[in-house]
C-alpha positions as MATLAB code, in Angstrom:
seq = 'MIWHFATGFHPGPIEFKSFILGITELGMGFFWLIHSLIWANL';
ca = [
       0.098    0.096    0.027;
       3.028    2.139    0.614;
       4.167    2.180   -2.938;
       0.794    3.867   -3.965;
       1.940    7.121   -1.991;
       5.392    6.593   -3.200;
       4.829    6.751   -6.671;
       1.912    9.273   -6.388;
      -0.475    6.538   -7.877;
      -4.026    6.776   -6.873;
      -5.781    3.354   -7.387;
      -9.261    3.382   -8.876;
     -12.353    1.460   -7.936;
     -10.970   -1.619  -10.229;
      -7.396   -1.680   -8.458;
      -8.850   -1.128   -5.160;
     -11.250   -4.178   -5.548;
      -8.316   -6.333   -7.001;
      -6.582   -5.213   -3.919;
      -9.253   -6.195   -1.480;
      -9.679   -9.427   -3.131;
      -5.940  -10.106   -3.015;
      -6.019   -9.499    0.786;
      -9.058  -11.614    1.277;
      -7.649  -14.783   -0.575;
      -4.285  -14.233    1.484;
      -6.348  -14.082    4.656;
      -8.281  -17.414    3.787;
      -5.168  -19.183    2.641;
      -3.890  -18.123    6.294;
      -6.863  -19.390    7.777;
      -6.815  -22.717    5.962;
      -3.030  -22.986    6.639;
      -3.719  -22.501   10.425;
      -6.909  -24.868   10.198;
      -4.993  -27.720    8.624;
      -1.875  -27.132   11.249;
      -4.225  -27.613   14.238;
      -6.443  -30.385   12.976;
      -3.071  -32.433   12.209;
      -2.089  -31.818   15.834;
      -5.478  -33.322   17.173;
];
């Protein structure tokens, strides 16, 4: 997110939506990683 300010580039709705989707997918991937690790330890 810092590079947006560094380059002076202001993302539009499409870029912002893809950014949010990327964060969401990353969060879901992290969630499933933790979930599988917990189940492996049970």
